[in-house]
Amino acid sequence: MSTEQQQDQSAFKVKVQRFGSFLSGMIMPNIGAFIAWGLITALFIETGWWPRADFAELVGPMINYLLPILIGFTGGRLVHGIRGGVVGATVTMGVIVGADIPMFLGAMIVGPLGGWAIKQFDKLVEGKIKAGFEMLVNNFSAGIIGGFLTLVAYKLIGPAVNALTDFLAAGVQFIFDAGLLPLASIFIEPAKVLFLNNAINHGILGPLGIEQAADAGKSILFLLESNPGPGLGILLAFMIFGKGAAKQTAPGAVIIHFLGGIHEIYFPYILMKPFLLVAAIAGGASGIFTLQLFNAGLVAAPSPGSIFSILALTPKGSHIGVILAVIVATAVSFLIASLILKTSKDIAEDDLVKATEKTSSLKGKESRVAEFIQPTTTADLVQETSLANVKHIIFACDAGMGSSAMGASILRNKMKKEGLDVSVTNTAISNLPSDAEVIVTHKDLTSRAKEQSPNAYHISVDNFLNSPKYDELMEQLKK
C-alpha cells in the first residue's frame, strides 16, 4: 500500500472518529436524564417492578420531549455555546412535532444545524452592530433563525428522519427475524478496538433501541456493544495464561472494565495479538444469541458499560437472560482467548506498552488505558511562569468526564493536604475558557488545549493518575 493510500485511510479514520466523538458529545452529558427515564420506565410502567399509573405518565413526555430537546440543546451548544444551544433546542421542537416517533436522530441533526446557523449569522454581523442594539439584534436574530428552522424541521426534516428511522428499524427487525443479529459482532467488536464504537452506538443503535424500548419496554440493541462479557473473558485469559506486564496488569484491568465500565482498558491486550478479535467476536455473538433466546434487553443505554449500570437498567423479567448473556459471552471469549494464548508465542515484556501507545494512535487522542498500563514518565512543563496567584486549575480531556475527572480528584486531594486555596475542576477541551489560568492535559491533547486557550499555563503529563508534575506544580503554587 502506498504512503498516499495510508494517509487517505488514516484521514478517513480520523474523520469517522471525530464524528463519533461529536455524537458522543451530544449524548454523554445527558446520560443521567436517559438513566432517569429508564429507571422510571423499569419501575412504574404496567409491566414494571412497581406499576403506578400516575408515575408512568412521565414516561411518554420524557422520551418524546425532554430527551430529544436535551440532545438538541447540547448539539447546538457544542457548535456555538449557549446561543447555539437555545436555537438548537428550539429547532428540535420542529422535528418532535413533525414526527410520530421519539426524535433522537432528528435532534442529533437539527441541534447542531441550529447552532451552526446562528454561528454563521454572528460571524456575519460581528463588529457591525451599533452600540446599544446588541441585545435587540442577538435576541431577535436567535428568534427569527430558530423560528424559521423550526418550520423547516417540522415540514421537511422531521418526516425525512421519521422515514429514515423506520427504514433502519425495518432493517434491524429483518436481521432479528432472520436470526442474524449475532453476526453484528463481526462489525461491532473490531469497531470498538478501532474506537469507532461511538459512531455505531450513539448514532444508530442507541436511537433505535430507545424507540424499541418505548414500544416494548426494553431493547436488545442496548447490549450489542455494551456487554462486558467479551472483554472480561479476554482479560481473564491473560490473568491465567498471559506473560509479563500483561499478566500483572490484567487483574486491575478486570476491575476497571467489569465494575467501572471503561471497556477501552482491554483494547491494548487485543492489539498485542489481533487474532484475539476472534475471541471477542465469538463472545459478543454468543451473548447476543443468549439475549435472543431469553428475549431479554435493557430499558436504556448503560453508560458506562459497567455490570452495575446494566443490572440497574434491566427490566422485570430480563435479569436471567441479561446475566446469562454476560456469563456466556465471558466463557466463550475466555475459552477461545486461552487457546490462542496457549498456542501462540510468548508476548514480549514491552508489547503491552507498544499496544497501549497504538490505542492512543488509533483513537486519535489520549486514551484512559495509558493511565493504567503505561509506566509513569516525566513530561516537561511547557512554560516557565510564576504561579503564585493562581486560583483555578482545569484538567481537560476529550470528553471531560473520565481521565480528567480522575486527575482533578487526585490533585484536589493533594491541595487539601497542603492547605492550598486553589480550586481544581475538569472539563472537555472543547469547553475550555479562553481566560483559563492553568490547564493540565495528557501530552497527546496539549496542542488542542493550546489552540483553545493559548494564554493559559499548560502542563502536559503522561499519566493522569500518577504524575510527578503534580508535586512540582504544588511547589510552584507555594512560592
Short mmCIF file of C-alpha atoms in Angstrom, two decimals:
data_model
loop_
_atom_site.label_atom_id
_atom_site.label_comp_id
_atom_site.label_asym_id
_atom_site.label_seq_id
_atom_site.Cartn_x
_atom_site.Cartn_y
_atom_site.Cartn_z
CA MET A 1 0.00 0.00 0.00
CA SER A 2 1.40 3.40 -0.97
CA THR A 3 2.08 6.18 1.54
CA GLU A 4 -0.65 8.29 -0.06
CA GLN A 5 -3.21 5.49 0.37
CA GLN A 6 -2.21 5.05 4.00
CA GLN A 7 -2.62 8.77 4.60
CA ASP A 8 -6.07 8.72 2.95
CA GLN A 9 -7.15 5.79 5.12
CA SER A 10 -5.82 7.49 8.24
CA ALA A 11 -7.62 10.73 7.37
CA PHE A 12 -10.88 8.86 6.81
CA LYS A 13 -10.49 7.02 10.11
CA VAL A 14 -9.87 10.28 11.96
CA LYS A 15 -12.98 11.83 10.38
CA VAL A 16 -15.11 8.88 11.47
CA GLN A 17 -13.64 9.04 14.97
CA ARG A 18 -14.33 12.76 15.23
CA PHE A 19 -17.87 12.19 14.01
CA GLY A 20 -18.35 9.53 16.65
CA SER A 21 -16.83 11.81 19.27
CA PHE A 22 -19.23 14.59 18.28
CA LEU A 23 -22.22 12.24 18.55
CA SER A 24 -20.95 11.07 21.91
CA GLY A 25 -20.59 14.69 22.97
CA MET A 26 -24.32 15.19 22.42
CA ILE A 27 -25.32 12.04 24.30
CA MET A 28 -22.87 11.66 27.17
CA PRO A 29 -23.72 14.88 29.09
CA ASN A 30 -27.36 13.77 29.07
CA ILE A 31 -26.86 10.15 30.13
CA GLY A 32 -28.21 10.98 33.59
CA ALA A 33 -31.54 12.00 32.06
CA PHE A 34 -31.63 8.81 29.97
CA ILE A 35 -31.00 6.72 33.06
CA ALA A 36 -33.71 8.61 34.96
CA TRP A 37 -36.17 7.84 32.16
CA GLY A 38 -35.02 4.21 32.06
CA LEU A 39 -35.46 3.75 35.81
CA ILE A 40 -38.92 5.35 35.80
CA THR A 41 -39.87 3.09 32.90
CA ALA A 42 -38.49 -0.05 34.56
CA LEU A 43 -40.22 0.71 37.84
CA PHE A 44 -43.62 2.19 37.08
CA ILE A 45 -44.97 1.06 33.71
CA GLU A 46 -47.68 -1.60 33.69
CA THR A 47 -45.12 -4.44 33.42
CA GLY A 48 -42.59 -2.77 35.76
CA TRP A 49 -41.45 -3.68 39.26
CA TRP A 50 -43.94 -1.37 41.00
CA PRO A 51 -46.64 -0.43 38.49
CA ARG A 52 -48.12 3.03 39.13
CA ALA A 53 -50.28 4.68 36.51
CA ASP A 54 -49.63 8.22 37.77
CA PHE A 55 -45.82 7.92 37.69
CA ALA A 56 -45.97 6.04 34.39
CA GLU A 57 -47.44 9.16 32.79
CA LEU A 58 -43.95 10.64 32.91
CA VAL A 59 -42.53 8.06 30.52
CA GLY A 60 -44.07 9.40 27.30
CA PRO A 61 -43.33 13.12 27.75
CA MET A 62 -39.76 12.40 28.86
CA ILE A 63 -38.89 10.28 25.84
CA ASN A 64 -40.80 12.41 23.33
CA TYR A 65 -39.85 15.87 24.56
CA LEU A 66 -37.27 16.06 27.35
CA LEU A 67 -34.59 13.76 25.96
CA PRO A 68 -34.63 14.98 22.31
CA ILE A 69 -34.63 18.63 23.43
CA LEU A 70 -31.67 17.98 25.74
CA ILE A 71 -29.80 16.39 22.83
CA GLY A 72 -30.70 19.26 20.51
CA PHE A 73 -29.59 21.83 23.07
CA THR A 74 -26.31 20.03 23.70
CA GLY A 75 -25.62 19.66 19.98
CA GLY A 76 -26.25 23.35 19.36
CA ARG A 77 -24.12 24.30 22.34
CA LEU A 78 -21.21 22.21 21.06
CA VAL A 79 -21.27 24.28 17.89
CA HIS A 80 -21.90 27.77 19.26
CA GLY A 81 -22.22 27.96 23.01
CA ILE A 82 -25.44 28.89 24.81
CA ARG A 83 -26.88 30.78 21.82
CA GLY A 84 -26.34 27.73 19.65
CA GLY A 85 -27.91 25.55 22.33
CA VAL A 86 -31.04 27.69 22.58
CA VAL A 87 -31.55 27.72 18.81
CA GLY A 88 -30.77 24.00 18.61
CA ALA A 89 -33.37 23.19 21.27
CA THR A 90 -35.94 25.39 19.51
CA VAL A 91 -35.40 23.71 16.16
CA THR A 92 -35.59 20.29 17.80
CA MET A 93 -39.19 21.04 18.70
CA GLY A 94 -39.94 21.14 14.98
CA VAL A 95 -38.75 17.57 14.36
CA ILE A 96 -40.54 16.37 17.51
CA VAL A 97 -43.91 17.69 16.35
CA GLY A 98 -43.22 16.73 12.73
CA ALA A 99 -42.81 13.03 13.53
CA ASP A 100 -44.69 10.36 15.44
CA ILE A 101 -41.68 8.61 16.99
CA PRO A 102 -39.05 9.77 19.53
CA MET A 103 -36.80 12.11 17.57
CA PHE A 104 -33.30 11.26 18.76
CA LEU A 105 -31.75 11.05 15.30
CA GLY A 106 -33.59 14.21 14.35
CA ALA A 107 -32.28 16.04 17.41
CA MET A 108 -28.73 14.96 16.53
CA ILE A 109 -29.20 16.56 13.12
CA VAL A 110 -31.10 19.78 13.79
CA GLY A 111 -29.46 20.65 17.12
CA PRO A 112 -26.01 21.19 15.56
CA LEU A 113 -27.74 22.71 12.48
CA GLY A 114 -29.36 25.38 14.65
CA GLY A 115 -26.06 26.12 16.36
CA TRP A 116 -24.28 26.38 13.03
CA ALA A 117 -26.92 28.73 11.57
CA ILE A 118 -26.75 31.22 14.44
CA LYS A 119 -22.95 30.98 14.44
CA GLN A 120 -22.83 31.99 10.78
CA PHE A 121 -25.13 34.95 11.47
CA ASP A 122 -22.99 36.11 14.38
CA LYS A 123 -19.90 35.96 12.18
CA LEU A 124 -21.70 37.98 9.51
CA VAL A 125 -22.70 40.84 11.82
CA GLU A 126 -19.63 40.81 14.07
CA GLY A 127 -18.44 44.38 14.59
CA LYS A 128 -21.33 45.84 12.58
CA ILE A 129 -23.96 46.31 15.31
CA LYS A 130 -24.34 49.82 16.69
CA ALA A 131 -23.79 50.30 20.40
CA GLY A 132 -26.95 49.79 22.42
CA PHE A 133 -28.57 47.47 19.87
CA GLU A 134 -26.60 44.32 20.73
CA MET A 135 -29.28 42.69 22.89
CA LEU A 136 -32.02 43.54 20.42
CA VAL A 137 -30.13 42.04 17.49
CA ASN A 138 -28.99 38.98 19.45
CA ASN A 139 -32.44 38.10 20.73
CA PHE A 140 -34.35 38.74 17.51
CA SER A 141 -31.76 37.00 15.34
CA ALA A 142 -31.95 33.87 17.51
CA GLY A 143 -35.74 34.05 17.48
CA ILE A 144 -36.10 34.57 13.73
CA ILE A 145 -33.48 31.97 12.73
CA GLY A 146 -34.75 29.50 15.32
CA GLY A 147 -38.37 30.01 14.28
CA PHE A 148 -37.63 29.63 10.57
CA LEU A 149 -35.58 26.47 11.05
CA THR A 150 -38.27 25.06 13.34
CA LEU A 151 -40.79 25.35 10.50
CA VAL A 152 -38.33 23.69 8.10
CA ALA A 153 -37.71 20.93 10.62
CA TYR A 154 -41.43 20.42 11.13
CA LYS A 155 -42.28 20.16 7.43
CA LEU A 156 -39.16 18.58 5.94
CA ILE A 157 -36.55 17.23 8.35
CA GLY A 158 -38.92 15.57 10.82
CA PRO A 159 -40.77 13.48 8.22
CA ALA A 160 -37.48 12.63 6.46
CA VAL A 161 -35.84 11.42 9.67
CA ASN A 162 -39.04 9.56 10.53
CA ALA A 163 -38.81 7.68 7.24
CA LEU A 164 -35.09 7.01 7.73
CA THR A 165 -35.69 5.68 11.23
CA ASP A 166 -38.49 3.44 10.00
CA PHE A 167 -36.16 2.10 7.28
CA LEU A 168 -33.34 1.38 9.75
CA ALA A 169 -35.77 -0.17 12.22
CA ALA A 170 -37.18 -2.39 9.48
CA GLY A 171 -33.64 -3.47 8.58
CA VAL A 172 -32.85 -4.32 12.19
CA GLN A 173 -36.14 -6.21 12.51
CA PHE A 174 -35.37 -8.18 9.35
CA ILE A 175 -31.97 -9.16 10.69
CA PHE A 176 -33.55 -10.06 14.01
CA ASP A 177 -36.30 -12.18 12.41
CA ALA A 178 -33.74 -13.96 10.25
CA GLY A 179 -31.71 -14.85 13.33
CA LEU A 180 -28.69 -12.96 12.01
CA LEU A 181 -28.32 -10.41 14.80
CA PRO A 182 -25.37 -12.25 16.43
CA LEU A 183 -23.42 -11.59 13.23
CA ALA A 184 -23.43 -7.90 14.15
CA SER A 185 -20.49 -8.73 16.43
CA ILE A 186 -18.35 -9.20 13.32
CA PHE A 187 -18.56 -5.43 12.84
CA ILE A 188 -19.09 -4.19 16.40
CA GLU A 189 -16.13 -5.83 18.16
CA PRO A 190 -13.43 -4.69 15.68
CA ALA A 191 -15.07 -1.24 15.61
CA LYS A 192 -14.70 -0.99 19.39
CA VAL A 193 -10.98 -1.71 19.21
CA LEU A 194 -10.63 0.93 16.47
CA PHE A 195 -12.58 3.44 18.60
CA LEU A 196 -15.40 3.68 16.10
CA ASN A 197 -17.94 2.44 18.63
CA ASN A 198 -19.37 5.89 19.37
CA ALA A 199 -20.48 6.35 15.78
CA ILE A 200 -22.23 2.96 15.85
CA ASN A 201 -23.57 3.05 19.41
CA HIS A 202 -24.76 6.63 19.70
CA GLY A 203 -25.53 7.18 16.04
CA ILE A 204 -27.59 4.08 15.23
CA LEU A 205 -28.07 1.52 17.99
CA GLY A 206 -28.98 3.98 20.74
CA PRO A 207 -31.80 5.86 18.93
CA LEU A 208 -33.25 2.64 17.50
CA GLY A 209 -33.01 0.97 20.90
CA ILE A 210 -34.85 3.82 22.58
CA GLU A 211 -37.65 3.58 20.02
CA GLN A 212 -37.92 -0.16 20.66
CA ALA A 213 -37.87 0.37 24.42
CA ALA A 214 -40.65 2.93 24.14
CA ASP A 215 -42.85 0.34 22.43
CA ALA A 216 -41.81 -2.89 24.16
CA GLY A 217 -40.32 -1.66 27.44
CA LYS A 218 -36.85 -2.98 26.56
CA SER A 219 -34.41 -3.41 23.67
CA ILE A 220 -31.67 -5.90 22.92
CA LEU A 221 -29.82 -3.20 20.94
CA PHE A 222 -28.58 -1.57 24.14
CA LEU A 223 -26.44 -4.65 24.85
CA LEU A 224 -24.93 -5.28 21.42
CA GLU A 225 -21.95 -3.05 22.15
CA SER A 226 -22.02 -2.62 25.93
CA ASN A 227 -21.93 -6.28 27.01
CA PRO A 228 -18.74 -6.52 29.14
CA GLY A 229 -18.51 -10.29 28.64
CA PRO A 230 -16.22 -10.43 25.56
CA GLY A 231 -13.63 -8.12 27.10
CA LEU A 232 -13.87 -9.78 30.51
CA GLY A 233 -13.16 -13.21 29.05
CA ILE A 234 -10.05 -11.94 27.27
CA LEU A 235 -8.72 -10.24 30.42
CA LEU A 236 -9.34 -13.39 32.49
CA ALA A 237 -7.39 -15.39 29.92
CA PHE A 238 -4.46 -13.00 30.30
CA MET A 239 -4.67 -13.36 34.09
CA ILE A 240 -4.14 -17.10 33.79
CA PHE A 241 -2.18 -17.64 30.59
CA GLY A 242 -0.59 -14.24 29.96
CA LYS A 243 3.06 -13.31 30.49
CA GLY A 244 4.92 -10.38 31.96
CA ALA A 245 3.24 -6.99 32.19
CA ALA A 246 0.09 -8.25 30.50
CA LYS A 247 -0.45 -10.89 33.18
CA GLN A 248 0.40 -8.47 36.01
CA THR A 249 -1.95 -5.71 34.89
CA ALA A 250 -4.87 -7.92 33.85
CA PRO A 251 -6.44 -8.23 37.36
CA GLY A 252 -6.67 -4.46 37.76
CA ALA A 253 -7.96 -4.15 34.21
CA VAL A 254 -10.74 -6.64 35.04
CA ILE A 255 -11.97 -4.38 37.85
CA ILE A 256 -11.84 -1.23 35.74
CA HIS A 257 -13.54 -2.94 32.80
CA PHE A 258 -16.23 -5.02 34.51
CA LEU A 259 -17.06 -2.85 37.51
CA GLY A 260 -16.03 0.57 36.27
CA GLY A 261 -17.41 0.10 32.77
CA ILE A 262 -14.35 1.50 30.93
CA HIS A 263 -14.15 -1.03 28.12
CA GLU A 264 -11.21 0.52 26.33
CA ILE A 265 -8.94 -0.89 29.04
CA TYR A 266 -8.85 -4.25 27.24
CA PHE A 267 -8.19 -2.91 23.74
CA PRO A 268 -4.35 -2.96 24.07
CA TYR A 269 -4.49 -6.64 25.04
CA ILE A 270 -6.22 -7.39 21.73
CA LEU A 271 -3.83 -5.17 19.79
CA MET A 272 -0.92 -7.22 21.16
CA LYS A 273 -2.46 -10.24 19.44
CA PRO A 274 -5.02 -9.12 16.83
CA PHE A 275 -6.14 -12.74 16.43
CA LEU A 276 -7.87 -12.27 19.81
CA LEU A 277 -10.56 -10.43 17.85
CA VAL A 278 -11.88 -13.91 17.09
CA ALA A 279 -12.47 -14.40 20.82
CA ALA A 280 -14.17 -11.01 21.14
CA ILE A 281 -16.42 -11.62 18.13
CA ALA A 282 -17.38 -15.12 19.26
CA GLY A 283 -18.08 -13.87 22.78
CA GLY A 284 -20.19 -10.99 21.51
CA ALA A 285 -22.16 -13.20 19.13
CA SER A 286 -22.84 -15.82 21.81
CA GLY A 287 -24.02 -13.09 24.20
CA ILE A 288 -26.43 -11.71 21.58
CA PHE A 289 -27.71 -15.21 20.83
CA THR A 290 -28.39 -15.73 24.55
CA LEU A 291 -30.28 -12.45 24.74
CA GLN A 292 -32.40 -13.51 21.77
CA LEU A 293 -33.03 -16.91 23.31
CA PHE A 294 -34.41 -15.33 26.50
CA ASN A 295 -36.00 -12.31 24.79
CA ALA A 296 -34.01 -10.06 27.13
CA GLY A 297 -32.90 -6.44 26.85
CA LEU A 298 -32.44 -3.18 28.71
CA VAL A 299 -34.67 -0.14 29.13
CA ALA A 300 -31.93 2.37 28.26
CA ALA A 301 -28.30 2.53 27.19
CA PRO A 302 -25.92 1.73 30.07
CA SER A 303 -23.14 4.29 30.29
CA PRO A 304 -20.54 3.44 31.34
CA GLY A 305 -20.90 -0.20 30.40
CA SER A 306 -20.48 -1.40 33.98
CA ILE A 307 -22.26 -4.51 35.23
CA PHE A 308 -23.89 -2.26 37.83
CA SER A 309 -25.34 0.02 35.14
CA ILE A 310 -26.51 -2.96 33.13
CA LEU A 311 -28.29 -4.60 36.07
CA ALA A 312 -29.86 -1.29 37.15
CA LEU A 313 -31.39 -0.84 33.69
CA THR A 314 -32.59 -4.41 33.31
CA PRO A 315 -36.40 -4.55 33.35
CA LYS A 316 -38.51 -7.06 35.22
CA GLY A 317 -38.31 -10.48 33.62
CA SER A 318 -34.99 -9.93 31.80
CA HIS A 319 -32.44 -10.42 34.58
CA ILE A 320 -31.83 -14.12 33.90
CA GLY A 321 -31.31 -13.51 30.18
CA VAL A 322 -29.05 -10.48 30.70
CA ILE A 323 -26.90 -12.16 33.36
CA LEU A 324 -26.58 -15.34 31.29
CA ALA A 325 -25.66 -13.25 28.22
CA VAL A 326 -22.76 -11.73 30.15
CA ILE A 327 -21.69 -15.11 31.57
CA VAL A 328 -21.90 -16.93 28.23
CA ALA A 329 -20.04 -14.16 26.39
CA THR A 330 -17.35 -14.22 29.07
CA ALA A 331 -16.99 -18.00 28.96
CA VAL A 332 -16.80 -18.21 25.16
CA SER A 333 -14.27 -15.38 24.80
CA PHE A 334 -12.23 -16.81 27.71
CA LEU A 335 -12.01 -20.29 26.18
CA ILE A 336 -11.01 -19.03 22.74
CA ALA A 337 -8.59 -16.42 24.10
CA SER A 338 -7.00 -19.02 26.38
CA LEU A 339 -6.48 -21.37 23.43
CA ILE A 340 -4.92 -18.55 21.40
CA LEU A 341 -2.59 -17.51 24.22
CA LYS A 342 -1.51 -21.08 25.00
CA THR A 343 -0.76 -21.99 21.39
CA SER A 344 0.99 -18.77 20.32
CA LYS A 345 4.45 -17.48 21.05
CA ASP A 346 5.14 -15.60 24.26
CA ILE A 347 4.41 -11.90 24.36
CA ALA A 348 7.43 -9.67 24.86
CA GLU A 349 7.56 -7.53 28.01
CA ASP A 350 7.26 -4.28 26.10
CA ASP A 351 4.46 -5.42 23.77
CA LEU A 352 1.74 -4.16 26.10
CA VAL A 353 3.24 -0.69 26.28
CA LYS A 354 3.58 -0.62 22.49
CA ALA A 355 -0.02 -1.76 22.13
CA THR A 356 -1.14 0.90 24.59
CA GLU A 357 0.63 3.55 22.54
CA LYS A 358 -1.13 2.14 19.49
CA THR A 359 -4.53 2.62 21.15
CA SER A 360 -3.82 6.32 21.52
CA SER A 361 -2.79 6.43 17.85
CA LEU A 362 -5.94 4.61 16.75
CA LYS A 363 -8.15 6.72 18.96
CA GLY A 364 -6.65 9.94 17.63
CA LYS A 365 -6.48 11.29 21.18
CA GLU A 366 -5.40 10.44 24.70
CA SER A 367 -6.65 7.08 25.90
CA ARG A 368 -7.53 6.35 29.52
CA VAL A 369 -5.81 2.99 29.05
CA ALA A 370 -2.41 4.68 29.12
CA GLU A 371 -3.09 5.98 32.61
CA PHE A 372 -3.45 2.43 33.91
CA ILE A 373 -0.91 0.45 31.90
CA GLN A 374 1.95 2.69 30.84
CA PRO A 375 4.74 3.34 33.29
CA THR A 376 4.95 6.82 34.69
CA THR A 377 7.36 9.10 32.91
CA THR A 378 8.03 12.76 33.36
CA ALA A 379 6.79 15.42 30.99
CA ASP A 380 8.24 18.88 30.86
CA LEU A 381 6.23 21.91 31.82
CA VAL A 382 5.72 23.81 28.62
CA GLN A 383 6.16 27.21 30.17
CA GLU A 384 8.15 28.86 32.94
CA THR A 385 5.90 31.33 34.70
CA SER A 386 5.15 32.27 38.30
CA LEU A 387 2.02 30.54 39.60
CA ALA A 388 1.85 32.30 42.94
CA ASN A 389 -1.53 33.98 42.27
CA VAL A 390 -3.31 31.13 40.53
CA LYS A 391 -6.79 30.39 41.93
CA HIS A 392 -8.17 27.86 39.43
CA ILE A 393 -6.68 24.79 37.73
CA ILE A 394 -8.52 22.92 34.97
CA PHE A 395 -7.99 19.31 33.95
CA ALA A 396 -9.10 18.71 30.38
CA CYS A 397 -9.64 15.58 28.30
CA ASP A 398 -11.65 14.85 25.20
CA ALA A 399 -15.00 14.23 26.90
CA GLY A 400 -14.27 15.96 30.22
CA MET A 401 -15.66 13.07 32.26
CA GLY A 402 -13.18 10.20 32.52
CA SER A 403 -9.46 10.69 32.86
CA SER A 404 -9.63 14.42 33.56
CA ALA A 405 -12.07 13.81 36.43
CA MET A 406 -9.73 11.27 37.98
CA GLY A 407 -6.71 13.56 37.64
CA ALA A 408 -8.60 16.54 39.07
CA SER A 409 -9.69 14.47 42.07
CA ILE A 410 -6.12 13.40 42.80
CA LEU A 411 -4.72 16.94 42.59
CA ARG A 412 -7.66 18.32 44.60
CA ASN A 413 -6.85 15.94 47.45
CA LYS A 414 -3.20 16.92 47.32
CA MET A 415 -4.19 20.59 47.51
CA LYS A 416 -6.33 19.97 50.60
CA LYS A 417 -3.50 18.16 52.37
CA GLU A 418 -1.15 21.09 51.69
CA GLY A 419 -3.77 23.68 52.67
CA LEU A 420 -3.67 25.41 49.28
CA ASP A 421 -6.74 27.51 48.42
CA VAL A 422 -6.90 26.63 44.72
CA SER A 423 -9.99 25.20 43.02
CA VAL A 424 -9.48 22.22 40.70
CA THR A 425 -12.11 21.27 38.12
CA ASN A 426 -12.33 19.17 34.98
CA THR A 427 -13.91 19.79 31.60
CA ALA A 428 -13.83 18.82 27.94
CA ILE A 429 -11.19 20.51 25.80
CA SER A 430 -13.89 21.98 23.59
CA ASN A 431 -15.31 23.79 26.65
CA LEU A 432 -12.05 25.31 27.87
CA PRO A 433 -12.48 29.03 28.61
CA SER A 434 -10.21 31.42 26.78
CA ASP A 435 -9.17 33.05 30.07
CA ALA A 436 -8.15 29.82 31.84
CA GLU A 437 -5.17 30.16 34.20
CA VAL A 438 -3.63 26.66 34.39
CA ILE A 439 -4.62 23.71 32.23
CA VAL A 440 -3.45 20.13 32.74
CA THR A 441 -3.80 17.73 29.79
CA HIS A 442 -2.39 14.46 28.53
CA LYS A 443 0.58 15.06 26.26
CA ASP A 444 -1.41 13.91 23.21
CA LEU A 445 -4.01 16.63 23.84
CA THR A 446 -1.85 19.59 24.84
CA SER A 447 -1.70 21.04 21.33
CA ARG A 448 -5.50 21.11 21.12
CA ALA A 449 -5.73 22.72 24.54
CA LYS A 450 -3.29 25.43 23.45
CA GLU A 451 -5.43 26.21 20.43
CA GLN A 452 -8.48 26.55 22.66
CA SER A 453 -6.77 28.59 25.44
CA PRO A 454 -3.49 29.98 24.07
CA ASN A 455 -2.84 32.32 27.02
CA ALA A 456 -3.09 29.70 29.76
CA TYR A 457 -0.24 27.95 31.56
CA HIS A 458 -0.24 24.45 30.06
CA ILE A 459 1.04 21.35 31.83
CA SER A 460 1.49 18.19 29.80
CA VAL A 461 1.52 14.82 31.59
CA ASP A 462 1.93 11.20 30.55
CA ASN A 463 -0.24 9.76 33.28
CA PHE A 464 -3.23 11.47 34.90
CA LEU A 465 -3.24 9.03 37.81
CA ASN A 466 0.38 9.30 38.93
CA SER A 467 2.34 12.21 37.53
CA PRO A 468 5.33 13.82 39.31
CA LYS A 469 4.25 17.09 37.74
CA TYR A 470 1.52 17.41 40.37
CA ASP A 471 4.09 17.78 43.15
CA GLU A 472 6.13 20.19 41.03
CA LEU A 473 3.00 22.25 40.39
CA MET A 474 2.21 22.48 44.10
CA GLU A 475 5.75 23.59 44.89
CA GLN A 476 5.35 26.40 42.38
CA LEU A 477 1.99 27.36 43.86
CA LYS A 478 3.55 27.65 47.31
CA LYS A 479 6.20 30.14 46.17
#
